[in-house]
CSV table of C-alpha atoms and ligand atoms in Angstrom, one decimal:
chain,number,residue,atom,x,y,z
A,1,UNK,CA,251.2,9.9,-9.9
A,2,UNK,CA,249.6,6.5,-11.0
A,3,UNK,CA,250.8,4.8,-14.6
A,4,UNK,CA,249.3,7.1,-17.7
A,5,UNK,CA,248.0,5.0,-19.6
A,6,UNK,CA,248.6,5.2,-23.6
A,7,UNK,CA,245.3,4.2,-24.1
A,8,UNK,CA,241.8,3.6,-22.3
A,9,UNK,CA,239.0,2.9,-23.6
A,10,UNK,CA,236.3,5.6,-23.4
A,11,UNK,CA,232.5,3.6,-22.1
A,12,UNK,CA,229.3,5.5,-22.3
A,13,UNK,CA,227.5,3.6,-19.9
A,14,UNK,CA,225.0,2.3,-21.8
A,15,UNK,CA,227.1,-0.7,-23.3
A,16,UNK,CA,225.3,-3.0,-21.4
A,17,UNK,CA,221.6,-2.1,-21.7
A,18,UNK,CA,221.9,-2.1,-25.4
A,19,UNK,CA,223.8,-5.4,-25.0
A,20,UNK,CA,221.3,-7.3,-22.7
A,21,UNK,CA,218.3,-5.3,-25.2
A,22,UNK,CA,220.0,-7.5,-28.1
A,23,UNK,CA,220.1,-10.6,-25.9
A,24,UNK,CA,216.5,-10.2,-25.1
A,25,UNK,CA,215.6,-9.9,-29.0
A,26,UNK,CA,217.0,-12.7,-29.1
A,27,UNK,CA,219.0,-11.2,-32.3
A,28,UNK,CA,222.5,-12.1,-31.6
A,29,UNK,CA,223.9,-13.1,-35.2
A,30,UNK,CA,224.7,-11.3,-38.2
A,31,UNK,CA,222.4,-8.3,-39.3
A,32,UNK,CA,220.2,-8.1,-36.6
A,33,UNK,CA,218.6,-5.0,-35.0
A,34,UNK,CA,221.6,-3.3,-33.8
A,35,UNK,CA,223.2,-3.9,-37.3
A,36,UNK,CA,220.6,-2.0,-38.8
A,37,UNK,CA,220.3,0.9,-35.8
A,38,UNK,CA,224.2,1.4,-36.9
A,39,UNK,CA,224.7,1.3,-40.2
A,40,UNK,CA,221.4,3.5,-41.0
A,41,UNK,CA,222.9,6.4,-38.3
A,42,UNK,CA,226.8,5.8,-40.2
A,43,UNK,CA,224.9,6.6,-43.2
A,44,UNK,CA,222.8,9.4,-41.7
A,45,UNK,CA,225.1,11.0,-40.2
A,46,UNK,CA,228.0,10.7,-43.0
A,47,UNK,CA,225.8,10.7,-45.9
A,48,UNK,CA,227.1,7.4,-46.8
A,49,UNK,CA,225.2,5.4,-49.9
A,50,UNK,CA,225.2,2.2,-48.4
A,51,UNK,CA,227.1,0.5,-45.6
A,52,UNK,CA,227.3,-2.8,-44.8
A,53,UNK,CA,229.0,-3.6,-41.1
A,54,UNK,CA,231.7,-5.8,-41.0
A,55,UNK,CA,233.7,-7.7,-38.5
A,56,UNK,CA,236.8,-5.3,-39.0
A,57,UNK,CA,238.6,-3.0,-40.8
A,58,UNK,CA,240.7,-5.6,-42.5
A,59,UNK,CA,237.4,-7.4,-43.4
A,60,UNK,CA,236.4,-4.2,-44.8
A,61,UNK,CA,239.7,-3.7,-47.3
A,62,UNK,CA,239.1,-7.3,-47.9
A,63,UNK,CA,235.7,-7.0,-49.6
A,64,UNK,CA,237.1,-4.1,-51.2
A,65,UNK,CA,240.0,-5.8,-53.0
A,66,UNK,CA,237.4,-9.0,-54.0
A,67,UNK,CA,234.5,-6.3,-55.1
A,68,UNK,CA,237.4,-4.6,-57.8
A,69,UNK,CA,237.7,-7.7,-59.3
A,70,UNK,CA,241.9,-7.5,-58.0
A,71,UNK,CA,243.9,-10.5,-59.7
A,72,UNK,CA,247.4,-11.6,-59.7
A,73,UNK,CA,249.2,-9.2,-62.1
A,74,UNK,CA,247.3,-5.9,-61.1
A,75,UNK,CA,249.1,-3.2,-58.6
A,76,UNK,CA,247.4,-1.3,-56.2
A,77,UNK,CA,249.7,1.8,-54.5
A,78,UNK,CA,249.3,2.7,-51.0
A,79,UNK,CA,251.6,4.6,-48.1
A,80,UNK,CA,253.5,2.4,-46.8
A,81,UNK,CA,253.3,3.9,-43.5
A,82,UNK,CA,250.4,2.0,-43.0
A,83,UNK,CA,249.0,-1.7,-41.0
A,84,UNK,CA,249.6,-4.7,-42.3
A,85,UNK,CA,246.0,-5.2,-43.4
A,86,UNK,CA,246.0,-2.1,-46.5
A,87,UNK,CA,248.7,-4.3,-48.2
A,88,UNK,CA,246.9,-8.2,-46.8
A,89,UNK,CA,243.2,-7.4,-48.8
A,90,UNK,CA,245.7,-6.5,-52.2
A,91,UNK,CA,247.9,-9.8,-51.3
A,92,UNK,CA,245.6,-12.2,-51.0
A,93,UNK,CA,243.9,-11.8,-54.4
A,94,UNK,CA,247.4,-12.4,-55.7
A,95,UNK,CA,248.3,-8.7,-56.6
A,96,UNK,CA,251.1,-6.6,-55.6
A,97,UNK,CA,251.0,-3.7,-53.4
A,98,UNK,CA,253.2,-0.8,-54.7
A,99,UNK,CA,254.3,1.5,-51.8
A,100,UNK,CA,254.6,5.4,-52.3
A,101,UNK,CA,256.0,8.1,-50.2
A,102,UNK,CA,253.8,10.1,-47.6
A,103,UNK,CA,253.9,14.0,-47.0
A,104,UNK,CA,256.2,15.6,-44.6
A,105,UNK,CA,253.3,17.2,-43.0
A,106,UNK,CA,250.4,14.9,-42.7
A,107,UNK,CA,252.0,11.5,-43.3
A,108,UNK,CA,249.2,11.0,-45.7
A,109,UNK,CA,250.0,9.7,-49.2
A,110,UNK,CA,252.6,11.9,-51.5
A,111,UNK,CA,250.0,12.8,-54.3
A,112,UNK,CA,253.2,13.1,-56.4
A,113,UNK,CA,254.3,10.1,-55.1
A,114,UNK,CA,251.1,8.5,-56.3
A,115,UNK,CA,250.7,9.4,-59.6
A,116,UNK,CA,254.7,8.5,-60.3
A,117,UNK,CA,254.3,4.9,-59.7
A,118,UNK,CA,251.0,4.6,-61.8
A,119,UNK,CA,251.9,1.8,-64.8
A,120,UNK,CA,249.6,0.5,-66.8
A,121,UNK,CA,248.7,-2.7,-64.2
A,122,UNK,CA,247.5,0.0,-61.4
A,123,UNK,CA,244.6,-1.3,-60.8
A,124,UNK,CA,243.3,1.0,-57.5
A,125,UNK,CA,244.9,3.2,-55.1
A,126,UNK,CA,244.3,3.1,-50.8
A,127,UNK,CA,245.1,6.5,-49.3
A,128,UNK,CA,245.0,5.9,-45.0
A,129,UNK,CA,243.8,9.3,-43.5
A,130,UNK,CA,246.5,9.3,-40.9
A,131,UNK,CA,245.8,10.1,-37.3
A,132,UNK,CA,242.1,11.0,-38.4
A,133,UNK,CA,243.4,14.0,-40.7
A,134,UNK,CA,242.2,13.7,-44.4
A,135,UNK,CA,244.2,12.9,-47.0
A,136,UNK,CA,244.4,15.5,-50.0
A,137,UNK,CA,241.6,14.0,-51.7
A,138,UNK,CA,240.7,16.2,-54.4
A,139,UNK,CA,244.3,15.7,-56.1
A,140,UNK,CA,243.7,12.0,-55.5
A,141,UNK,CA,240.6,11.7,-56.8
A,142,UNK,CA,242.1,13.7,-59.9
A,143,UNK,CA,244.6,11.4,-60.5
A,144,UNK,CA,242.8,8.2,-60.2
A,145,UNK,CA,239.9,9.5,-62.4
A,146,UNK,CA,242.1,10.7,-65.1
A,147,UNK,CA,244.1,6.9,-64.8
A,148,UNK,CA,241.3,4.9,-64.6
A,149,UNK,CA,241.6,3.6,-61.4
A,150,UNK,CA,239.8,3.3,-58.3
A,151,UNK,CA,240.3,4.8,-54.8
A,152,UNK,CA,239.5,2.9,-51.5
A,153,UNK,CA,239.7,5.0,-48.4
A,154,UNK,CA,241.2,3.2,-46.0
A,155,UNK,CA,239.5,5.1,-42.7
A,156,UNK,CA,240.4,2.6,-40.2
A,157,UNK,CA,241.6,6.4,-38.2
A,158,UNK,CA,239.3,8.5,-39.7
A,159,UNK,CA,235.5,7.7,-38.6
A,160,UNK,CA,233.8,11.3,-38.0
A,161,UNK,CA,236.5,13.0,-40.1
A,162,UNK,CA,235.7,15.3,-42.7
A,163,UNK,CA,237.7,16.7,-46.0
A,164,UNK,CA,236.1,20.0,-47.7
A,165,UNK,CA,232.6,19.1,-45.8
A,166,UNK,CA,232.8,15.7,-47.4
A,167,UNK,CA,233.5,12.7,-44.7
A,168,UNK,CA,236.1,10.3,-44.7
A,169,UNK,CA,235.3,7.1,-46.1
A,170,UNK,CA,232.5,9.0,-48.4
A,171,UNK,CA,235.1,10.5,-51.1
A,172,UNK,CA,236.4,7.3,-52.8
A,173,UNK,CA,234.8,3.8,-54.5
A,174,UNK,CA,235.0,2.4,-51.3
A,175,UNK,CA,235.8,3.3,-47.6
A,176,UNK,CA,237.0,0.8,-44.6
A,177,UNK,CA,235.9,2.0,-41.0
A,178,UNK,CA,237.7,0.5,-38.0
A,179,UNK,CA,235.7,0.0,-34.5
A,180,UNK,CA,239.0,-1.8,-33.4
A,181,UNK,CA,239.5,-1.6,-29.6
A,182,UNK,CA,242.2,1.2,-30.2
A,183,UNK,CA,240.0,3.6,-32.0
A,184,UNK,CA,238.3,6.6,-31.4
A,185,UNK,CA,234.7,4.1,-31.5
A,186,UNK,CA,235.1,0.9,-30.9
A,187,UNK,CA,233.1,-2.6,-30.9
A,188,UNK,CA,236.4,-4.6,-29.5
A,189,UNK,CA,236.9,-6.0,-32.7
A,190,UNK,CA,234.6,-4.4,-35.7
A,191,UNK,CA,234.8,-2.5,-38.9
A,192,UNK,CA,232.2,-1.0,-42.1
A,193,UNK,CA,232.8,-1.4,-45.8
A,194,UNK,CA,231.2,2.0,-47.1
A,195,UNK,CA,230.0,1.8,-51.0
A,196,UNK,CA,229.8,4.8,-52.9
A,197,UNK,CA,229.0,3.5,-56.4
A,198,UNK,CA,224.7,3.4,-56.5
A,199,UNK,CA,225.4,0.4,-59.2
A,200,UNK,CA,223.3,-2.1,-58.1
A,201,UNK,CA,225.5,-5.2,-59.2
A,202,UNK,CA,228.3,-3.9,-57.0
A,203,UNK,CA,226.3,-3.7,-53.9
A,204,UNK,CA,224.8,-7.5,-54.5
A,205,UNK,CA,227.8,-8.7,-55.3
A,206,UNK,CA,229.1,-7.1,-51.7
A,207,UNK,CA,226.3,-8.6,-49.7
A,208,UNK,CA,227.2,-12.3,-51.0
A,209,UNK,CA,230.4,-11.8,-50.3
A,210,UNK,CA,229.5,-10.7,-47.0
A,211,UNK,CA,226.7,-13.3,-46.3
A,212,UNK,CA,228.8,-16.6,-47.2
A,213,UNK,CA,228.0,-16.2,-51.0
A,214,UNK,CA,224.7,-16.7,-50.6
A,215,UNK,CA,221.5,-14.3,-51.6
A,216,UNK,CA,220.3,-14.0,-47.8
A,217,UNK,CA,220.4,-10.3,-47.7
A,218,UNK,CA,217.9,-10.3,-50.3
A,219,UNK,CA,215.6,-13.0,-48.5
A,220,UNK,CA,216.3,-10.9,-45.2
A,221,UNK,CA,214.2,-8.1,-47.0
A,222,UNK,CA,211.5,-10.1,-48.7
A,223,UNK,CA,212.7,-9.7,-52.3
A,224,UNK,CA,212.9,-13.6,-52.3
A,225,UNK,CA,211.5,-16.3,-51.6
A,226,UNK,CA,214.5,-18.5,-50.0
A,227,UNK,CA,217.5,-18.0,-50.3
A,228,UNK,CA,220.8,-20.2,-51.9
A,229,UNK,CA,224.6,-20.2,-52.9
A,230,UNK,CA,225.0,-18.4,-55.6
A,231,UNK,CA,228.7,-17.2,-56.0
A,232,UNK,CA,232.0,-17.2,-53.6
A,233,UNK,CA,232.0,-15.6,-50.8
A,234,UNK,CA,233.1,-16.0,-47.0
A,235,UNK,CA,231.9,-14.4,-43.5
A,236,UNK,CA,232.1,-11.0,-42.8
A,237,UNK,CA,229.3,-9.6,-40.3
A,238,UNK,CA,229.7,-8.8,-37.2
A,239,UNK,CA,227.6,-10.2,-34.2
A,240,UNK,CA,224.8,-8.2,-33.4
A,241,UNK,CA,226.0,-8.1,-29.7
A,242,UNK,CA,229.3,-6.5,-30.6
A,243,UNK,CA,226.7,-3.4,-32.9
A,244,UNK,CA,224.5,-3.1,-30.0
A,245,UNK,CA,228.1,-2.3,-27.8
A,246,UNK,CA,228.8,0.1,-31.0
A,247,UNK,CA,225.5,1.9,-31.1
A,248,UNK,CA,225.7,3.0,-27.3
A,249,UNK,CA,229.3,4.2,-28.4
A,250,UNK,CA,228.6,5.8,-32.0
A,251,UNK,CA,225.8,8.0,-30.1
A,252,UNK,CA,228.5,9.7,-28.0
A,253,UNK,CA,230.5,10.3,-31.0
A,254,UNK,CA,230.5,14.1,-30.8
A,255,UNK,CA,231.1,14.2,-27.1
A,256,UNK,CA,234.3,11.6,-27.5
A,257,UNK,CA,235.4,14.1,-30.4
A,258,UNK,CA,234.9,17.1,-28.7
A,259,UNK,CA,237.0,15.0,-25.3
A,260,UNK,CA,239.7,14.6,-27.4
A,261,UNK,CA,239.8,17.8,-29.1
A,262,UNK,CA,240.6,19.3,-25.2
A,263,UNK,CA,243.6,17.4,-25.1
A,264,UNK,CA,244.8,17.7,-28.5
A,265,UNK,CA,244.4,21.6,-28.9
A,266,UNK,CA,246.1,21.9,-25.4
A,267,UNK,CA,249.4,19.6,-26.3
A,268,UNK,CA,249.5,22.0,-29.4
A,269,UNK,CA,249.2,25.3,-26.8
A,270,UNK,CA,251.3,24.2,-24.5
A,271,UNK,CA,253.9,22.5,-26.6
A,272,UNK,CA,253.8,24.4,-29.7
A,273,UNK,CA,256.8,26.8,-28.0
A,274,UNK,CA,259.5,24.1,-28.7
A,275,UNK,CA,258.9,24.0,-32.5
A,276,UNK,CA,262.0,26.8,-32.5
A,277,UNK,CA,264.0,24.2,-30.8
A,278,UNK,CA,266.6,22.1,-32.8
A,279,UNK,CA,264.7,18.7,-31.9
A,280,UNK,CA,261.5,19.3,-32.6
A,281,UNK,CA,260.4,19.2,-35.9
A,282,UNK,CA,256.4,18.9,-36.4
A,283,UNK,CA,253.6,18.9,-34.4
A,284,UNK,CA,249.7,17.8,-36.1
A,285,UNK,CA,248.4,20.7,-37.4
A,286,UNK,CA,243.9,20.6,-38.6
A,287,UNK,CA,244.3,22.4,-41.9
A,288,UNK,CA,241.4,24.8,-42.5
A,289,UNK,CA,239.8,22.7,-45.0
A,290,UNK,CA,239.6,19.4,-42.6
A,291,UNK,CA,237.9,18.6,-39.6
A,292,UNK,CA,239.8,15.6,-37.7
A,293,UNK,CA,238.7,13.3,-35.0
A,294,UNK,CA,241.7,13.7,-33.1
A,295,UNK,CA,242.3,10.2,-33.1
A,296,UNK,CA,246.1,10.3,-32.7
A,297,UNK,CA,248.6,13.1,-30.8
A,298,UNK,CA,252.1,13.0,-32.1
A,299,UNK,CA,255.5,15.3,-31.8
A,300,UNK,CA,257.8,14.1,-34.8
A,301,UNK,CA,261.1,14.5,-33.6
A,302,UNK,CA,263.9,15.4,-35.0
A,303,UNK,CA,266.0,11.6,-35.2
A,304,UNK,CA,265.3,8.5,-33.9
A,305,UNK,CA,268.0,8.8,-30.9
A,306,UNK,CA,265.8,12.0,-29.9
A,307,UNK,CA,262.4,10.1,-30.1
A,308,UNK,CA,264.1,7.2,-28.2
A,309,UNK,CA,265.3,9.4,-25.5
A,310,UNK,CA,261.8,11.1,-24.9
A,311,UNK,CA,260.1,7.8,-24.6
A,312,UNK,CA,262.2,6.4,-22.1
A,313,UNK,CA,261.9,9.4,-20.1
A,314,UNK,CA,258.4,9.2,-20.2
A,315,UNK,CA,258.1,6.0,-19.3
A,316,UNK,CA,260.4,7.0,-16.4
A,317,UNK,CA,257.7,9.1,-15.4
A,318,UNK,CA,255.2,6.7,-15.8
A,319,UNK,CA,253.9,7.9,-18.7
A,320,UNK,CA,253.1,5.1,-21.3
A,321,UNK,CA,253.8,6.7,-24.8
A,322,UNK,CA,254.2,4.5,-28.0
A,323,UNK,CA,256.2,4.8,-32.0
A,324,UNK,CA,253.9,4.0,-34.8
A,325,UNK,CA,253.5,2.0,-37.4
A,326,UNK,CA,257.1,0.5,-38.9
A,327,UNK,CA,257.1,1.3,-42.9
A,328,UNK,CA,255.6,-1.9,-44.7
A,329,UNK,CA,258.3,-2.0,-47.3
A,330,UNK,CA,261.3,-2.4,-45.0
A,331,UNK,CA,259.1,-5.1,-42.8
A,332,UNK,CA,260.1,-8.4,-43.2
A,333,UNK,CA,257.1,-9.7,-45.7
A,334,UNK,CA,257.8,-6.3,-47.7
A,335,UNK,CA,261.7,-7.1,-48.6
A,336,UNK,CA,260.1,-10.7,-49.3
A,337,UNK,CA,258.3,-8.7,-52.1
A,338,UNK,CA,261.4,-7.1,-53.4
A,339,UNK,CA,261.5,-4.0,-51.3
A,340,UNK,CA,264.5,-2.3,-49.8
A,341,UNK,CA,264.5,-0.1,-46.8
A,342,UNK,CA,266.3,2.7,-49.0
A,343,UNK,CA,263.2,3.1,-51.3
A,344,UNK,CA,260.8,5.3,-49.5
A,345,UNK,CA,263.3,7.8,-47.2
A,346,UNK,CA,261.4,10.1,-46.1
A,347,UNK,CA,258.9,7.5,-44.9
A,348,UNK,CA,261.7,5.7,-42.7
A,349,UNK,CA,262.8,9.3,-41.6
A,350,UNK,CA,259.0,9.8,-40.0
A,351,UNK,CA,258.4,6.4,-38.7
A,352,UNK,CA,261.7,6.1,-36.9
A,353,UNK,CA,261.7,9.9,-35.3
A,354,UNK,CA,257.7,9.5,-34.2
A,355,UNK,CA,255.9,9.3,-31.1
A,356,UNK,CA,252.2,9.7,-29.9
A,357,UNK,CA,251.1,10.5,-26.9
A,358,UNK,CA,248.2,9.8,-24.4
A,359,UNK,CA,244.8,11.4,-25.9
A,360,UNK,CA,241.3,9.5,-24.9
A,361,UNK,CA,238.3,11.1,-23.0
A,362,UNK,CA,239.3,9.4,-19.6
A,363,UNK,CA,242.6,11.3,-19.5
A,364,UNK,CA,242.6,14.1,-16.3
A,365,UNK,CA,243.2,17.5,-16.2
A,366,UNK,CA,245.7,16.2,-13.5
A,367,UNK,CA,246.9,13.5,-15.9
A,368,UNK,CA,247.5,16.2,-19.1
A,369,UNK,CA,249.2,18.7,-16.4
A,370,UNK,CA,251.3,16.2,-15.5
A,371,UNK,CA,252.5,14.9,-19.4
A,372,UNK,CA,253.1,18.6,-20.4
A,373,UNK,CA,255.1,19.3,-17.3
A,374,UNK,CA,257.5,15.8,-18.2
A,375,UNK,CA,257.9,17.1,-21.4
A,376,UNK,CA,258.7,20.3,-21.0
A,377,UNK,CA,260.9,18.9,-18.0
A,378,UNK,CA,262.8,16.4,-20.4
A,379,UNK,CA,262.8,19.4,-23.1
A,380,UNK,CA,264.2,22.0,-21.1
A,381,UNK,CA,266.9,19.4,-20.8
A,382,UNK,CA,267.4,19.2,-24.3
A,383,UNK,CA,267.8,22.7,-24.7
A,384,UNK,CA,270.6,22.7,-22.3
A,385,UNK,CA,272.5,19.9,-24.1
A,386,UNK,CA,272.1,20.9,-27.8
B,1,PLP,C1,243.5,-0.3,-37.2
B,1,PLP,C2,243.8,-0.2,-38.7
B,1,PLP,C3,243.4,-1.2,-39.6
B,1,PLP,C4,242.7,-2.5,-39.2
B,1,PLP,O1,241.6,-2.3,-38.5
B,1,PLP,P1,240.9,-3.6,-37.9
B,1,PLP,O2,239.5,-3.1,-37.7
B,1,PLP,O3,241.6,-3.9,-36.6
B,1,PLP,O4,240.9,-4.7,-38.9
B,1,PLP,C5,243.6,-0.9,-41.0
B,1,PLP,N1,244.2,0.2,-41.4
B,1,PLP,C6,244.7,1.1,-40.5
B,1,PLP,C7,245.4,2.3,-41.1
B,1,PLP,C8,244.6,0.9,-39.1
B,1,PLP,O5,245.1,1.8,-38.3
């Protein structure tokens, strides 16, 4: 058996006609055909209010914390089972992000957890739909409506994920989209800021930003005459090279879904027997009311010796699995903030005793057979020894 890859890149095949179509429009910058072919189906297809395609994910959380009006003093709580980037967009306009605990089933922010750190300087909240599985939004959107603050979806995981009917990224203020290479969808590097407010102030005051804090989204359309600099603002669209990769991908979005729904629902059948085990704890579960993407496949372990132990073993094998994030707060830059690892437990229980496994369209039956034979190989071992 070859190296398993942890991850490979699913291609329609029609990356580069759409790519040399763009390069014969000669529409390679910011906003041009492909721009427009993407964000209208994202909004079609998600019922989505306005999107405006960025160059990532990041980019996205960026505009986000500048279109809030965030300013040193104000808090904004987030998991802190996150990336880097959730906390970065609330950093760099000078505020402080204030990390709560996740669940023990989802990994997705503690609603509890949430509405316990609220003070009178909480300024927004950013749930992270974890592994493309919604957050509990409704009690989210509760609290932050009742505190007067606003919610920005960070759906870096989530793009084609659904809570209650409703799509990720379409249930708070805001929502981020990653096309990342490691996504489900991907542009290489590439994201979406999604705005749900219909005020028309916000969404001008999001295309500056976006367009160097000028007006040229509004001379793009006709509604002026020239265009000029008339606020701050930086760079934030994406080539129109990098959208026309994106639209080839974005219209094999059900068929990538559906690919890794396969794998996913037959790890869970085939693995879900270990559970009674000692050293298993959790598997990802789709609650009835949500409708993933399957972006990520874990097994929680039991301890961090346990998840150790399984990784090298599978990498023994030549299977190439992989830990996820490390908590923010206990990260160097958060114990510069005044963190200490002992604040959020149960978060530095999950992170340490995680591991995700190989799920992506390319992966073979072969390939599949093969991980759920190692595993229940290195399991059957465990059994013996506990
Ligand atoms: C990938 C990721 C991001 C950043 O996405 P980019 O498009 O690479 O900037 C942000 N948040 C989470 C939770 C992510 O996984």
């Amino acid at each position: 058996m070859r190296k398993i890859a942890f991850n490979k890149t699913y291609f329609s095949g029609k990356e580069k006609k759409y790519i040399a179509d763009a390069l014969a429009r000669d529409s390679i910058s910011g906003d041009g055909y492909y721009t427009a072919r993407v964000s209208e189906f994202l909004a079609e297809k998600f019922a989505l209010n306005k999107v405006l395609m960025t160059t990532s994910a990041t980019h996205a959380l960026e505009m986000a914390a500048q279109l809030i009006g965030l300013k040193e003093g104000d808090e904004v709580i987030m998991p802190s089972f996150t990336f880097s980037s959730t906390a970065n967009a609330v950093l760099k306009e000078g505020a402080r992000p204030v990390f709560a605990e996740i669940k023990s089933d989802s990994f997705n922010l503690d609603p509890a957890d949430f509405e316990a750190k609220i003070t009178a300087n909480t300024k927004a909240v950013i749930p992270v739909h974890y592994a493309g599985i919604s957050c509990e939004m409704d009690q989210i959107r509760n609290i932050a409506r009742k505190n007067g603050i606003y919610v920005i979806e960070d759906a870096a995981h989530a793009v084609n994920s659904f809570y209650r009917g409703e799509a990720a990224g379409s249930m708070g203020d805001f929502g981020c989209y990653s096309f990342h290479g490691s996504k489900n969808l991907v542009s290489g590097e590439g994201g979406a800021l999604v705005i749900n407010s219909s005020q028309p102030e916000l969404l001008q005051k999001a295309e500056i930003i976006r367009e160097k804090g000028t007006n040229r989204s509004r001379f793009l359309r006709g509604e002026i005459d020239k265009y000029s600099w008339v606020g701050e603002g930086s760079s934030y669209l994406p080539s129109d090279i990098l959208m026309a990769l994106l639209f080839a991908q974005i219209k094999e979005m059900e068929y990538i879904t559906a690919q890794r729904k396969i794998i996913f629902e037959y790890y869970n059948h085939n693995l879900k027997k270990f559970l009674a085990e000692d050293f298993l704890d959790l598997i990802p579960e789709v609650p009835a009311a949500k409708k993933s993407n399957y972006h990520i496949y874990y097994l929680k372990l039991k301890n961090q010796n346990l998840r150790d132990l399984v990784l090298k073993e599978l990498k023994a094998r030549g299977i190439e699995a992989t830990f996820h994030f490390q908590p923010l707060h206990s990260s160097p830059m958060g114990k510069k903030l005044g963190y200490q690892k002992e604040d959020l437990q149960l978060t530095n229980q999950i992170a340490s005793s995680l591991l995700r496994l190989p799920i992506y369209p390319d992966l073979s039956q072969i390939e599949l057979d093969y991980i759920i034979k190692s595993l229940e190989d290195i399991f059957s071992s465990l059994v013996r020894q506990v």
